[in-house]
Amino acid sequence: MFLSSWFVLALGTLVGALPKRECVHTVKESVNPPRGWAKVQPAPADHVIELRIGLPQPNFATLEKHLYEVSDPYHERYGAHLSKEEVDALVAPHPDSIDLVTEWLMSHGISEDSMGLSPAQDWVVIKVPVGLAEKMLNTEYHVWSHEASNSSLVRTTTYSLPDYLHEHIDLIQPTTLFSTWRGMKSTIHSSQPAKPDTMSSAPPIKVPSASGGEVDASCNTTITVSCLKQLYNAVGFTPAGGKNGNQIAVTGYLEQFANIADLELFYADQVPAAVNTSFEVISVNGGENNQTLSEAGDEANLDTQFAFGITFPTPATFFTTAGSPPFIPDIGTPTDTNEPYLQWLEFILDQRDPPQTISTSYGDDEQTVPPSFATRVCNLFAQLGARGVSLTFSSGDGGVGDGDPDPATQECFTNDGRNATRFIAGFPASCPFVTAVGGTTFVPEVAISFSGGGFSDLFPRPSYQEKAVTAFLDELAPGTYEGLFNPNGRAFPDVSAQSNNFRIFLEGEPVLIGGTSASSPTFAGFVSLLNDARLSKGLPPLGFLNPLIYAIGAEEPSAFNDITVGNNPGCGTPGFNSSVGWDAVTGFGTPNFGKLKEVVSVKNPLGLVQS
């Protein structure tokens, strides 16, 4: 595995010095510290940081071409996903980049056997003391704190490289990344005590697209696995239980532990057939899954209970990645590993057979992520998509805002020093290579007010959503929110699902929880069921979903339950409105599994493949 090849650089070890090139350092990257971060003190010179050096991927455009061809139902290559080896070859750097970066590191006393290389050799990983990193990068590191999230980081706002290395290094982190990577559960709608069922005798709610055309009345106040299967037309479908190779997974971060005893109570309550079963736990970078009941995580329990409850008996995995705030750097503190998300991506890309469907309910404000880092992470998602993995992400719980607006003005501000009011996109939801999932509530469904949606300021609008998003923008009144969003950016969410009053078990008790943290594992659950139907027929998994979603939205709109009521306020505005077709609140809407299964259970979905 990638991680096992890394070696800690022994402090003080001297390596035969190489002759240093005569060169001038120029700035590689410079950022404004995001709002809310304060510089505390210089970082201790002996504090060890793990530097990840991203080398350019000269053939990424070719990989992207393959990704769109194998993901586009109009293309004859639809479903012909690439192998791990093929993807690794397409993202490999030029040998000159490896040689020159290795030479540079060795000139600073870093031995070649202490440099970790990713399988594709596009990342070099070293562990060095802050003092040496400052010398290499011609910078100064400081300890920064973020009071709202109780986080501390060792970061700099600018770093430099020798001129000759600029074209051979895309980025180095941790340097300028000030992340408050957080769970996407609404602070308003989470962890409420479960209420007694007062709706059991009420007549069912008529929903034409639902299984049997009806949904239990109780689903208007409490969401269960049964509610979701009724509402999304999946009653009666039984997965193959892994016999066809299908798998589903959710990711866990920030010491969010998925409790097995709580899962057992959840299964007894909602999925009796699953009692006495569980999921596989895979640790990344030393991640734990503490089973002390008081350590159970609401985020982790929500994700695992519903994603795995919907898809039982499909084999399920919980990835737990180490790293959690608060992080207080000092001489006695272990290495700074406060970028767990990148560590998970590197791990999963090194697996030969990753799960076909993976849900993540974590994210950050796009503007706090340096463009070089966001682009590189987004490209890692493309690698997974090209290999046939479907990735769903919560769209966020701040409406068109960032979920953390100024408490006095309820406005959102740019991070470029201007402090201008601006809608705040969420990342990774804004990446065009993932499927962003917004939120709904009630039966019949309406958009929930906190559903994250809008337009990226970093990623341009991909071609697959050009028609749908242009139609939405054309319906806006002239001048609507002019200057507050980028109308040419990647628009999100792509789809949505229920996101409120989910009945889970936490520390042995039933509670109701909400947020787009619920939407992502829910939608992923139904994607996994669709994969199950395809794999059972000898068809490849769906992989990168978005080109197919937008094709279905145009050709077979009844495969989604269009949400036309509601809006997503934020930043002192009402936000966008839900509307017919795609909108920046709920995307194309929620899944009609029965209809989607009809569409994707053939080799050529929609019959759209061109000869």
Coordinates of C-alpha atoms in Angstrom, one line a residue:
M1 CA 0.0 0.0 0.0
F2 CA 1.0 3.6 -0.5
L3 CA 1.1 4.4 3.2
S4 CA 3.4 1.6 4.0
S5 CA 6.1 2.9 1.7
W6 CA 6.6 6.1 3.7
F7 CA 9.5 6.6 6.0
V8 CA 10.0 9.2 8.7
L9 CA 12.9 11.4 8.0
A10 CA 15.2 11.0 11.1
L11 CA 15.8 14.5 12.4
G12 CA 19.4 15.5 12.1
T13 CA 20.3 12.8 9.6
L14 CA 22.9 14.1 7.2
V15 CA 22.9 13.0 3.6
G16 CA 25.7 13.6 1.2
A17 CA 25.1 17.1 -0.1
L18 CA 24.4 17.6 -3.8
P19 CA 25.6 20.7 -5.5
K20 CA 22.8 23.3 -5.3
R21 CA 21.6 24.9 -8.5
E22 CA 22.1 28.6 -8.7
C23 CA 18.6 29.9 -8.8
V24 CA 16.1 32.5 -7.7
H25 CA 13.1 31.6 -5.5
T26 CA 9.8 33.1 -6.7
V27 CA 6.4 32.8 -5.1
K28 CA 4.5 29.7 -6.1
E29 CA 1.3 30.4 -4.1
S30 CA 0.0 33.1 -1.9
V31 CA -3.4 33.3 -0.1
N32 CA -5.3 35.6 2.2
P33 CA -6.0 33.8 5.5
P34 CA -9.8 32.9 5.5
R35 CA -12.1 34.9 7.8
G36 CA -12.1 33.6 11.3
W37 CA -8.4 32.4 11.4
A38 CA -6.0 34.3 13.6
K39 CA -2.2 34.0 13.7
V40 CA -1.1 32.9 17.2
Q41 CA 2.7 32.5 17.2
P42 CA 5.6 31.2 15.1
A43 CA 5.5 27.5 14.6
P44 CA 8.1 25.5 16.7
A45 CA 11.1 24.8 14.5
D46 CA 11.2 21.2 15.6
H47 CA 7.5 20.5 14.9
V48 CA 7.3 17.8 12.2
I49 CA 5.0 18.3 9.2
E50 CA 4.2 15.9 6.4
L51 CA 4.7 17.7 3.1
R52 CA 2.9 16.4 0.1
I53 CA 4.4 17.5 -3.2
G54 CA 2.1 17.2 -6.2
L55 CA 3.9 16.7 -9.5
P56 CA 2.2 17.8 -12.8
Q57 CA 0.0 15.2 -14.7
P58 CA 0.7 16.0 -18.3
N59 CA -1.7 13.5 -19.6
F60 CA -4.7 14.4 -17.4
A61 CA -6.6 15.8 -20.4
T62 CA -6.5 12.3 -21.9
L63 CA -7.8 10.8 -18.7
E64 CA -10.6 13.3 -18.6
K65 CA -11.5 12.4 -22.2
H66 CA -11.7 8.7 -21.2
L67 CA -13.8 9.6 -18.2
Y68 CA -16.4 11.4 -20.2
E69 CA -16.6 8.8 -22.9
V70 CA -17.1 5.9 -20.5
S71 CA -19.6 7.9 -18.4
D72 CA -21.7 9.4 -21.3
P73 CA -24.7 7.2 -22.3
Y74 CA -24.6 8.8 -25.8
H75 CA -21.1 7.3 -26.4
E76 CA -20.3 3.8 -27.6
R77 CA -17.7 3.3 -24.8
Y78 CA -20.3 3.9 -22.1
G79 CA -19.4 1.6 -19.1
A80 CA -16.0 0.6 -20.4
H81 CA -14.2 1.8 -17.2
L82 CA -10.4 1.9 -17.0
S83 CA -8.3 -0.3 -14.8
K84 CA -6.1 0.9 -11.9
E85 CA -3.0 0.5 -14.0
E86 CA -4.5 2.4 -16.9
V87 CA -5.4 5.3 -14.7
D88 CA -2.1 5.3 -12.9
A89 CA -0.3 5.5 -16.3
L90 CA -2.5 8.5 -17.4
V91 CA -1.7 10.5 -14.3
A92 CA 2.0 9.7 -14.1
P93 CA 4.3 12.8 -14.2
H94 CA 7.2 13.3 -16.7
P95 CA 10.4 11.5 -15.5
D96 CA 12.1 14.9 -15.5
S97 CA 9.8 16.1 -12.8
I98 CA 10.6 13.2 -10.6
D99 CA 14.3 13.5 -11.2
L100 CA 14.5 17.3 -10.5
V101 CA 12.3 17.2 -7.4
T102 CA 14.3 14.3 -6.0
E103 CA 17.5 16.2 -6.7
W104 CA 16.1 19.3 -5.0
L105 CA 15.1 17.3 -1.9
M106 CA 18.4 15.6 -1.6
S107 CA 20.2 18.9 -1.9
H108 CA 18.4 19.8 1.4
G109 CA 19.7 16.7 3.1
I110 CA 16.7 14.5 2.5
S111 CA 17.6 10.9 1.6
E112 CA 15.9 9.3 -1.4
D113 CA 14.8 6.3 0.7
S114 CA 12.8 8.6 3.0
M115 CA 10.7 10.0 0.1
G116 CA 7.3 8.2 -0.3
L117 CA 6.0 8.0 -3.9
S118 CA 2.3 7.3 -4.8
P119 CA 1.7 4.3 -7.1
A120 CA 1.4 6.7 -10.1
Q121 CA 4.5 8.6 -8.8
D122 CA 2.5 11.9 -9.0
W123 CA 2.9 12.6 -5.3
V124 CA 6.1 12.8 -3.2
V125 CA 5.6 12.6 0.5
I126 CA 8.3 13.6 3.1
K127 CA 8.3 14.4 6.8
V128 CA 10.5 17.3 7.8
P129 CA 10.8 19.7 10.7
V130 CA 9.2 23.2 10.3
G131 CA 12.7 24.8 10.3
L132 CA 13.8 22.8 7.2
A133 CA 10.4 23.3 5.4
E134 CA 10.8 27.1 5.9
K135 CA 14.3 27.0 4.4
M136 CA 13.2 24.8 1.4
L137 CA 10.1 27.0 0.7
N138 CA 11.6 30.4 1.7
T139 CA 8.7 31.0 4.0
E140 CA 7.7 31.2 7.7
Y141 CA 5.1 28.9 9.3
H142 CA 2.9 30.0 12.1
V143 CA 0.3 28.5 14.4
W144 CA -3.1 29.6 13.4
S145 CA -6.4 29.2 15.3
H146 CA -10.0 29.1 14.3
E147 CA -12.2 29.9 17.3
A148 CA -15.5 28.8 15.8
S149 CA -14.4 25.3 15.1
N150 CA -11.8 25.0 17.9
S151 CA -9.2 24.2 15.3
S152 CA -5.5 24.9 15.2
L153 CA -3.1 24.5 12.2
V154 CA 0.5 25.1 11.3
R155 CA 0.3 27.0 8.0
T156 CA 1.8 29.8 6.0
T157 CA 0.1 32.2 3.6
T158 CA 2.8 32.2 1.0
Y159 CA 5.7 29.9 -0.2
S160 CA 8.3 30.0 -2.9
L161 CA 10.2 27.6 -5.1
P162 CA 13.3 27.8 -7.2
D163 CA 12.3 29.1 -10.6
Y164 CA 13.4 25.9 -12.4
L165 CA 11.0 23.8 -10.3
H166 CA 7.8 25.8 -10.9
E167 CA 6.8 23.8 -14.0
H168 CA 7.6 20.5 -12.2
I169 CA 5.5 21.1 -9.0
D170 CA 1.8 21.8 -9.0
L171 CA 1.5 22.3 -5.3
I172 CA 2.9 21.6 -1.9
Q173 CA 0.7 21.1 1.2
P174 CA 0.3 21.7 4.1
T175 CA 1.1 25.3 3.3
T176 CA -1.8 27.5 2.4
L177 CA -4.8 25.3 3.1
F178 CA -6.9 26.6 5.9
S179 CA -9.6 24.0 6.1
T180 CA -12.4 23.6 8.6
W181 CA -13.4 20.3 7.1
R182 CA -16.8 19.6 8.8
G183 CA -19.8 17.4 8.7
M184 CA -22.8 18.5 6.6
K185 CA -25.5 18.2 9.3
S186 CA -27.7 21.2 10.0
T187 CA -27.1 22.7 13.5
I188 CA -30.8 23.5 13.6
H189 CA -32.2 20.1 12.6
S190 CA -29.8 17.6 14.2
S191 CA -30.1 15.3 17.2
Q192 CA -33.6 16.1 18.4
P193 CA -35.2 13.5 20.7
A194 CA -37.4 11.1 18.8
K195 CA -41.1 11.7 19.2
P196 CA -43.8 9.1 19.9
D197 CA -45.5 7.9 16.7
T198 CA -48.9 9.7 16.6
M199 CA -49.5 9.1 12.8
S200 CA -49.7 5.3 12.7
S201 CA -53.5 5.3 12.3
A202 CA -53.6 8.2 9.8
P203 CA -54.4 7.4 6.2
P204 CA -51.4 7.1 3.8
I205 CA -50.3 10.0 1.7
K206 CA -51.0 9.8 -2.0
V207 CA -47.8 10.1 -4.0
P208 CA -48.2 8.9 -7.6
S209 CA -44.5 8.2 -8.1
A210 CA -44.1 6.2 -4.9
S211 CA -44.3 2.4 -4.5
G212 CA -48.0 1.6 -4.8
G213 CA -48.7 5.3 -5.0
E214 CA -48.8 5.7 -1.3
V215 CA -46.5 6.6 1.6
D216 CA -47.1 6.1 5.3
A217 CA -48.4 9.3 7.0
S218 CA -45.8 8.9 9.7
C219 CA -43.1 9.7 7.1
N220 CA -44.1 13.3 7.3
T221 CA -42.7 13.6 10.8
T222 CA -40.1 10.7 11.0
I223 CA -38.0 9.3 8.1
T224 CA -37.2 5.6 8.2
V225 CA -35.7 3.1 5.7
S226 CA -39.3 2.0 5.0
C227 CA -40.3 5.6 4.3
L228 CA -37.5 6.1 1.8
K229 CA -38.2 2.8 0.0
Q230 CA -41.9 3.7 -0.3
L231 CA -41.3 7.3 -1.3
Y232 CA -38.6 6.4 -3.9
N233 CA -40.3 3.4 -5.4
A234 CA -38.0 0.7 -4.2
V235 CA -40.3 -1.6 -2.1
G236 CA -39.8 -5.2 -3.0
F237 CA -36.3 -4.9 -4.6
T238 CA -33.8 -7.2 -2.9
P239 CA -30.1 -6.8 -3.6
A240 CA -27.9 -9.9 -4.4
G241 CA -26.0 -9.6 -1.1
G242 CA -22.6 -9.4 -2.7
K243 CA -22.9 -12.4 -5.0
N244 CA -22.5 -10.0 -8.0
G245 CA -19.6 -8.2 -6.4
N246 CA -21.6 -5.1 -5.5
Q247 CA -20.3 -3.0 -2.5
I248 CA -21.2 0.3 -0.8
A249 CA -19.1 2.5 1.6
V250 CA -19.3 5.7 3.6
T251 CA -16.3 7.8 4.8
G252 CA -15.7 8.9 8.4
Y253 CA -13.5 11.7 9.6
L254 CA -12.9 13.9 12.7
E255 CA -13.1 11.0 15.1
Q256 CA -16.7 10.2 14.1
F257 CA -17.2 6.6 15.2
A258 CA -19.9 4.3 13.9
N259 CA -21.3 2.3 16.8
I260 CA -22.1 -1.3 16.3
A261 CA -24.5 -1.5 19.3
D262 CA -26.4 1.4 17.9
L263 CA -26.5 -0.2 14.5
E264 CA -28.0 -3.3 16.0
L265 CA -30.8 -1.3 17.7
F266 CA -31.4 0.5 14.4
Y267 CA -31.7 -2.7 12.5
A268 CA -34.0 -4.2 15.1
D269 CA -36.2 -1.1 14.7
Q270 CA -36.1 -0.7 10.9
V271 CA -34.4 -3.6 9.1
P272 CA -35.1 -6.7 11.2
A273 CA -33.6 -9.0 8.6
A274 CA -30.2 -7.3 9.2
V275 CA -30.1 -8.0 12.9
N276 CA -26.8 -9.7 13.9
T277 CA -25.0 -8.3 10.8
S278 CA -22.5 -5.5 10.6
F279 CA -20.1 -3.7 8.3
E280 CA -16.3 -3.9 7.6
V281 CA -14.2 -1.2 9.2
I282 CA -11.1 -0.1 7.3
S283 CA -8.7 2.2 9.0
V284 CA -6.8 4.9 7.0
N285 CA -3.7 6.4 8.5
G286 CA -4.5 4.9 11.9
G287 CA -8.1 5.9 12.0
E288 CA -10.1 4.3 14.9
N289 CA -13.7 3.3 15.4
N290 CA -14.0 3.5 19.2
Q291 CA -17.0 1.4 20.4
T292 CA -17.5 3.1 23.7
L293 CA -21.1 4.0 23.5
S294 CA -20.5 7.6 24.7
E295 CA -18.1 8.0 21.7
A296 CA -20.7 7.2 19.1
G297 CA -20.8 9.9 16.4
D298 CA -24.1 11.3 15.2
E299 CA -22.7 11.8 11.7
A300 CA -21.1 8.4 11.4
N301 CA -24.2 6.6 12.8
L302 CA -26.5 8.5 10.4
D303 CA -24.3 7.6 7.4
T304 CA -23.8 3.9 8.2
Q305 CA -27.3 3.2 9.5
F306 CA -29.2 4.6 6.5
A307 CA -26.7 3.8 3.7
F308 CA -26.4 0.2 4.9
G309 CA -30.0 -0.1 6.0
I310 CA -31.3 0.8 2.5
T311 CA -28.9 -1.6 0.8
F312 CA -28.9 -4.6 3.1
P313 CA -27.6 -7.3 2.5
T314 CA -25.0 -5.6 0.2
P315 CA -21.5 -5.8 1.7
A316 CA -20.7 -2.5 3.4
T317 CA -17.6 -0.6 4.5
F318 CA -16.9 2.2 6.9
F319 CA -13.6 4.0 6.1
T320 CA -12.3 5.8 9.3
T321 CA -9.5 8.2 8.7
A322 CA -7.5 9.7 11.5
G323 CA -7.2 13.4 12.2
S324 CA -9.3 15.7 14.3
P325 CA -9.4 19.2 15.8
P326 CA -8.4 20.7 18.1
F327 CA -4.8 20.3 17.1
I328 CA -2.4 22.1 19.3
P329 CA 1.1 22.1 17.8
D330 CA 4.1 22.1 20.1
I331 CA 7.4 20.4 20.3
G332 CA 5.8 17.3 22.0
T333 CA 2.9 17.0 19.5
P334 CA 2.9 14.2 16.9
T335 CA 3.2 15.0 13.3
D336 CA 0.6 17.4 11.9
T337 CA -1.8 15.3 9.8
N338 CA -4.6 17.7 9.6
E339 CA -5.5 16.9 6.0
P340 CA -7.2 13.5 6.4
Y341 CA -9.3 13.8 3.3
L342 CA -6.3 13.7 0.9
Q343 CA -5.0 10.8 2.9
W344 CA -8.2 8.9 2.3
L345 CA -8.1 9.6 -1.4
E346 CA -4.6 8.4 -1.8
F347 CA -5.5 5.2 0.1
I348 CA -8.6 4.4 -1.9
L349 CA -6.9 5.0 -5.2
D350 CA -4.3 2.4 -4.3
Q351 CA -7.1 -0.2 -3.8
R352 CA -7.6 -2.6 -6.7
D353 CA -11.3 -3.1 -6.2
P354 CA -12.8 -0.1 -4.3
P355 CA -16.6 -0.1 -3.5
Q356 CA -18.7 0.9 -6.5
T357 CA -20.6 3.5 -4.5
I358 CA -19.1 5.8 -1.8
S359 CA -20.9 8.6 0.1
T360 CA -19.2 11.5 1.9
S361 CA -21.0 13.9 4.2
Y362 CA -18.2 16.3 4.8
G363 CA -16.9 19.4 3.1
D364 CA -15.7 23.0 3.4
D365 CA -16.3 26.4 1.8
E366 CA -14.8 26.5 -1.7
Q367 CA -13.1 29.8 -1.1
T368 CA -11.0 28.5 1.8
V369 CA -9.4 25.9 -0.4
P370 CA -6.5 27.1 -2.6
P371 CA -7.3 26.6 -6.3
S372 CA -4.3 24.4 -6.8
F373 CA -5.4 22.1 -4.0
A374 CA -9.1 22.0 -5.0
T375 CA -8.2 21.3 -8.6
R376 CA -5.9 18.5 -7.7
V377 CA -8.4 16.9 -5.3
C378 CA -11.1 17.2 -7.9
N379 CA -8.8 15.4 -10.4
L380 CA -8.4 12.6 -7.9
F381 CA -12.2 12.1 -8.0
A382 CA -12.0 11.9 -11.8
Q383 CA -9.6 9.0 -11.4
L384 CA -12.1 7.1 -9.3
G385 CA -14.9 7.9 -11.7
A386 CA -12.9 6.6 -14.6
R387 CA -12.5 3.3 -12.7
G388 CA -16.3 2.9 -12.2
V389 CA -16.8 4.4 -8.8
S390 CA -19.9 6.6 -8.0
L391 CA -19.1 9.4 -5.5
T392 CA -21.9 11.3 -3.8
F393 CA -21.3 14.4 -1.6
S394 CA -23.6 16.4 0.6
S395 CA -24.3 19.8 -1.0
G396 CA -24.0 21.7 2.3
D397 CA -26.4 23.1 4.9
G398 CA -26.0 26.8 4.4
G399 CA -28.4 27.4 1.5
V400 CA -26.6 29.8 -0.9
G401 CA -24.3 30.8 2.0
D402 CA -21.5 29.1 3.8
G403 CA -23.4 27.9 6.9
D404 CA -21.4 30.3 9.0
P405 CA -22.4 33.9 8.0
D406 CA -21.7 36.9 10.0
P407 CA -24.1 36.7 13.0
A408 CA -24.8 40.4 12.9
T409 CA -25.5 41.0 9.2
Q410 CA -26.2 37.4 8.0
E411 CA -24.1 38.2 5.0
C412 CA -21.4 36.2 3.4
F413 CA -18.0 37.7 2.3
T414 CA -15.3 37.0 -0.2
N415 CA -12.0 35.8 1.0
D416 CA -9.9 37.9 -1.4
G417 CA -9.4 40.9 0.9
R418 CA -12.3 42.9 -0.5
N419 CA -14.8 41.5 2.0
A420 CA -17.5 41.8 -0.7
T421 CA -20.8 40.0 -0.2
R422 CA -20.9 36.8 -2.2
F423 CA -22.8 33.5 -2.3
I424 CA -20.4 30.8 -0.9
A425 CA -20.1 27.6 -2.8
G426 CA -19.2 24.4 -1.0
F427 CA -16.4 22.0 -1.8
P428 CA -16.1 19.2 -2.8
A429 CA -19.7 19.5 -3.9
S430 CA -18.6 22.1 -6.5
C431 CA -16.2 19.7 -8.2
P432 CA -17.7 18.7 -11.6
F433 CA -16.5 15.0 -11.1
V434 CA -18.7 14.2 -8.1
T435 CA -22.5 14.1 -7.6
A436 CA -23.7 16.7 -5.2
V437 CA -26.9 15.9 -3.3
G438 CA -29.2 18.6 -1.9
G439 CA -32.1 18.2 0.6
T440 CA -35.8 17.9 0.7
T441 CA -38.4 17.5 3.4
F442 CA -42.1 16.4 4.0
V443 CA -44.3 14.2 1.8
P444 CA -45.1 15.3 -0.8
E445 CA -41.6 16.7 -1.0
V446 CA -40.5 20.3 -1.0
A447 CA -37.0 21.8 -0.9
I448 CA -35.6 22.2 2.6
S449 CA -34.4 25.7 3.4
F450 CA -30.8 24.7 4.2
S451 CA -30.2 22.8 1.0
G452 CA -26.8 23.9 -0.3
G453 CA -26.9 25.1 -3.9
G454 CA -25.4 27.6 -6.3
F455 CA -22.4 28.0 -8.6
S456 CA -18.7 27.5 -8.3
D457 CA -16.3 30.4 -8.4
L458 CA -13.5 28.0 -9.3
F459 CA -14.7 25.3 -11.7
P460 CA -16.4 26.2 -15.0
R461 CA -19.7 24.7 -16.0
P462 CA -19.2 21.3 -17.5
S463 CA -20.8 20.5 -20.8
Y464 CA -23.1 17.8 -19.4
Q465 CA -25.1 20.4 -17.5
E466 CA -25.0 23.2 -20.1
K467 CA -28.6 22.8 -21.4
A468 CA -30.3 22.3 -18.0
V469 CA -28.5 25.1 -16.2
T470 CA -28.8 27.5 -19.0
A471 CA -32.6 26.9 -19.0
F472 CA -32.7 27.6 -15.2
L473 CA -30.7 30.8 -15.6
D474 CA -32.8 32.0 -18.5
E475 CA -35.9 31.8 -16.2
L476 CA -34.3 34.1 -13.6
A477 CA -35.5 37.7 -13.7
P478 CA -32.8 39.9 -15.3
G479 CA -30.3 41.1 -12.8
T480 CA -31.3 38.5 -10.1
Y481 CA -28.4 38.4 -7.6
E482 CA -26.1 40.0 -10.1
G483 CA -22.5 40.0 -8.8
L484 CA -23.4 37.5 -6.0
F485 CA -22.6 34.3 -8.0
N486 CA -20.8 33.1 -11.1
P487 CA -23.4 32.2 -13.7
N488 CA -20.7 30.4 -15.7
G489 CA -19.6 28.1 -12.9
R490 CA -20.2 24.5 -12.2
A491 CA -23.8 24.4 -10.8
F492 CA -24.9 22.3 -7.9
P493 CA -26.6 20.2 -6.5
D494 CA -27.2 17.6 -9.2
V495 CA -30.0 15.7 -7.4
S496 CA -31.5 15.6 -3.9
A497 CA -33.1 13.4 -1.3
Q498 CA -34.9 13.6 2.1
S499 CA -32.8 15.4 4.7
N500 CA -34.8 16.0 7.8
N501 CA -36.1 14.0 10.8
F502 CA -34.1 10.8 10.1
R503 CA -34.7 8.3 13.0
I504 CA -31.3 6.9 14.0
F505 CA -30.0 5.4 17.2
L506 CA -27.3 7.3 19.1
E507 CA -25.8 6.2 22.4
G508 CA -28.6 3.6 22.8
E509 CA -31.4 6.1 22.2
P510 CA -33.6 7.0 19.2
V511 CA -33.0 10.6 18.0
L512 CA -34.1 12.5 14.9
I513 CA -31.3 14.1 12.9
G514 CA -31.1 16.1 9.6
G515 CA -29.0 17.9 7.1
T516 CA -27.6 17.0 3.7
S517 CA -25.5 14.6 5.7
A518 CA -28.7 12.5 5.4
S519 CA -29.3 13.2 1.8
S520 CA -25.9 11.9 0.5
P521 CA -26.0 8.4 2.1
T522 CA -29.6 8.1 1.1
F523 CA -29.1 8.9 -2.6
A524 CA -25.9 6.7 -2.5
G525 CA -28.0 3.8 -1.1
F526 CA -30.3 4.0 -4.1
V527 CA -27.4 4.3 -6.5
S528 CA -26.0 1.1 -5.0
L529 CA -29.3 -0.6 -5.6
L530 CA -29.1 0.5 -9.2
N531 CA -25.6 -0.9 -9.4
D532 CA -26.8 -4.1 -7.9
A533 CA -29.4 -4.4 -10.7
R534 CA -26.8 -3.8 -13.4
L535 CA -24.2 -6.1 -12.0
S536 CA -26.7 -8.9 -11.6
K537 CA -27.2 -8.6 -15.4
G538 CA -23.5 -8.7 -16.1
L539 CA -23.4 -5.0 -16.8
P540 CA -20.7 -2.7 -15.5
P541 CA -21.4 -0.3 -12.5
L542 CA -22.6 3.2 -13.2
G543 CA -19.4 4.9 -12.3
F544 CA -19.3 8.7 -12.7
L545 CA -23.0 9.6 -12.5
N546 CA -23.5 13.1 -13.8
P547 CA -23.5 12.7 -17.5
L548 CA -26.1 10.0 -17.2
I549 CA -28.2 12.0 -14.6
Y550 CA -28.4 15.1 -17.0
A551 CA -29.2 12.8 -19.9
I552 CA -32.0 11.2 -18.0
G553 CA -33.2 14.6 -16.8
A554 CA -33.6 15.7 -20.4
E555 CA -34.9 12.4 -21.9
E556 CA -36.7 10.7 -19.0
P557 CA -37.6 13.3 -16.4
S558 CA -40.1 11.1 -14.7
A559 CA -37.1 9.0 -13.4
F560 CA -36.7 11.9 -10.9
N561 CA -39.3 13.4 -8.6
D562 CA -39.1 17.1 -9.6
I563 CA -39.2 19.4 -6.6
T564 CA -40.9 22.7 -7.5
V565 CA -41.6 24.2 -4.1
G566 CA -39.1 25.8 -1.7
N567 CA -35.9 27.9 -1.8
N568 CA -32.5 28.0 -0.1
P569 CA -32.0 31.3 1.7
G570 CA -28.6 32.6 2.8
C571 CA -26.3 35.6 2.8
G572 CA -29.2 37.9 3.6
T573 CA -31.2 36.8 0.6
P574 CA -34.1 34.3 -0.2
G575 CA -31.6 32.3 -2.3
F576 CA -32.7 30.5 -5.4
N577 CA -36.2 29.0 -6.0
S578 CA -37.0 25.4 -6.8
S579 CA -38.6 25.2 -10.3
V580 CA -39.6 22.8 -13.0
G581 CA -36.6 20.8 -14.2
W582 CA -33.1 21.4 -12.8
D583 CA -32.7 24.1 -10.2
A584 CA -29.9 25.3 -7.8
V585 CA -31.8 24.0 -4.7
T586 CA -32.6 20.4 -5.5
G587 CA -31.0 19.7 -8.8
F588 CA -33.2 17.3 -10.9
G589 CA -35.0 16.2 -7.7
T590 CA -35.2 12.9 -5.8
P591 CA -34.9 9.4 -7.3
N592 CA -37.7 7.3 -8.6
F593 CA -35.8 4.0 -8.2
G594 CA -38.3 1.9 -10.1
K595 CA -38.1 4.1 -13.2
L596 CA -34.3 4.5 -12.9
K597 CA -33.9 0.8 -12.7
E598 CA -35.8 0.4 -16.0
V599 CA -33.5 2.9 -17.6
V600 CA -30.2 1.6 -16.4
S601 CA -30.8 -2.2 -16.5
V602 CA -29.8 -2.4 -20.1
K603 CA -26.5 -2.1 -21.8
N604 CA -27.4 1.2 -23.5
P605 CA -29.4 3.3 -21.0
L606 CA -32.2 5.3 -22.8
G607 CA -31.1 3.7 -26.0
L608 CA -28.9 6.8 -26.6
V609 CA -25.7 5.2 -27.7
Q610 CA -24.8 6.4 -31.1
S611 CA -23.5 4.0 -33.7

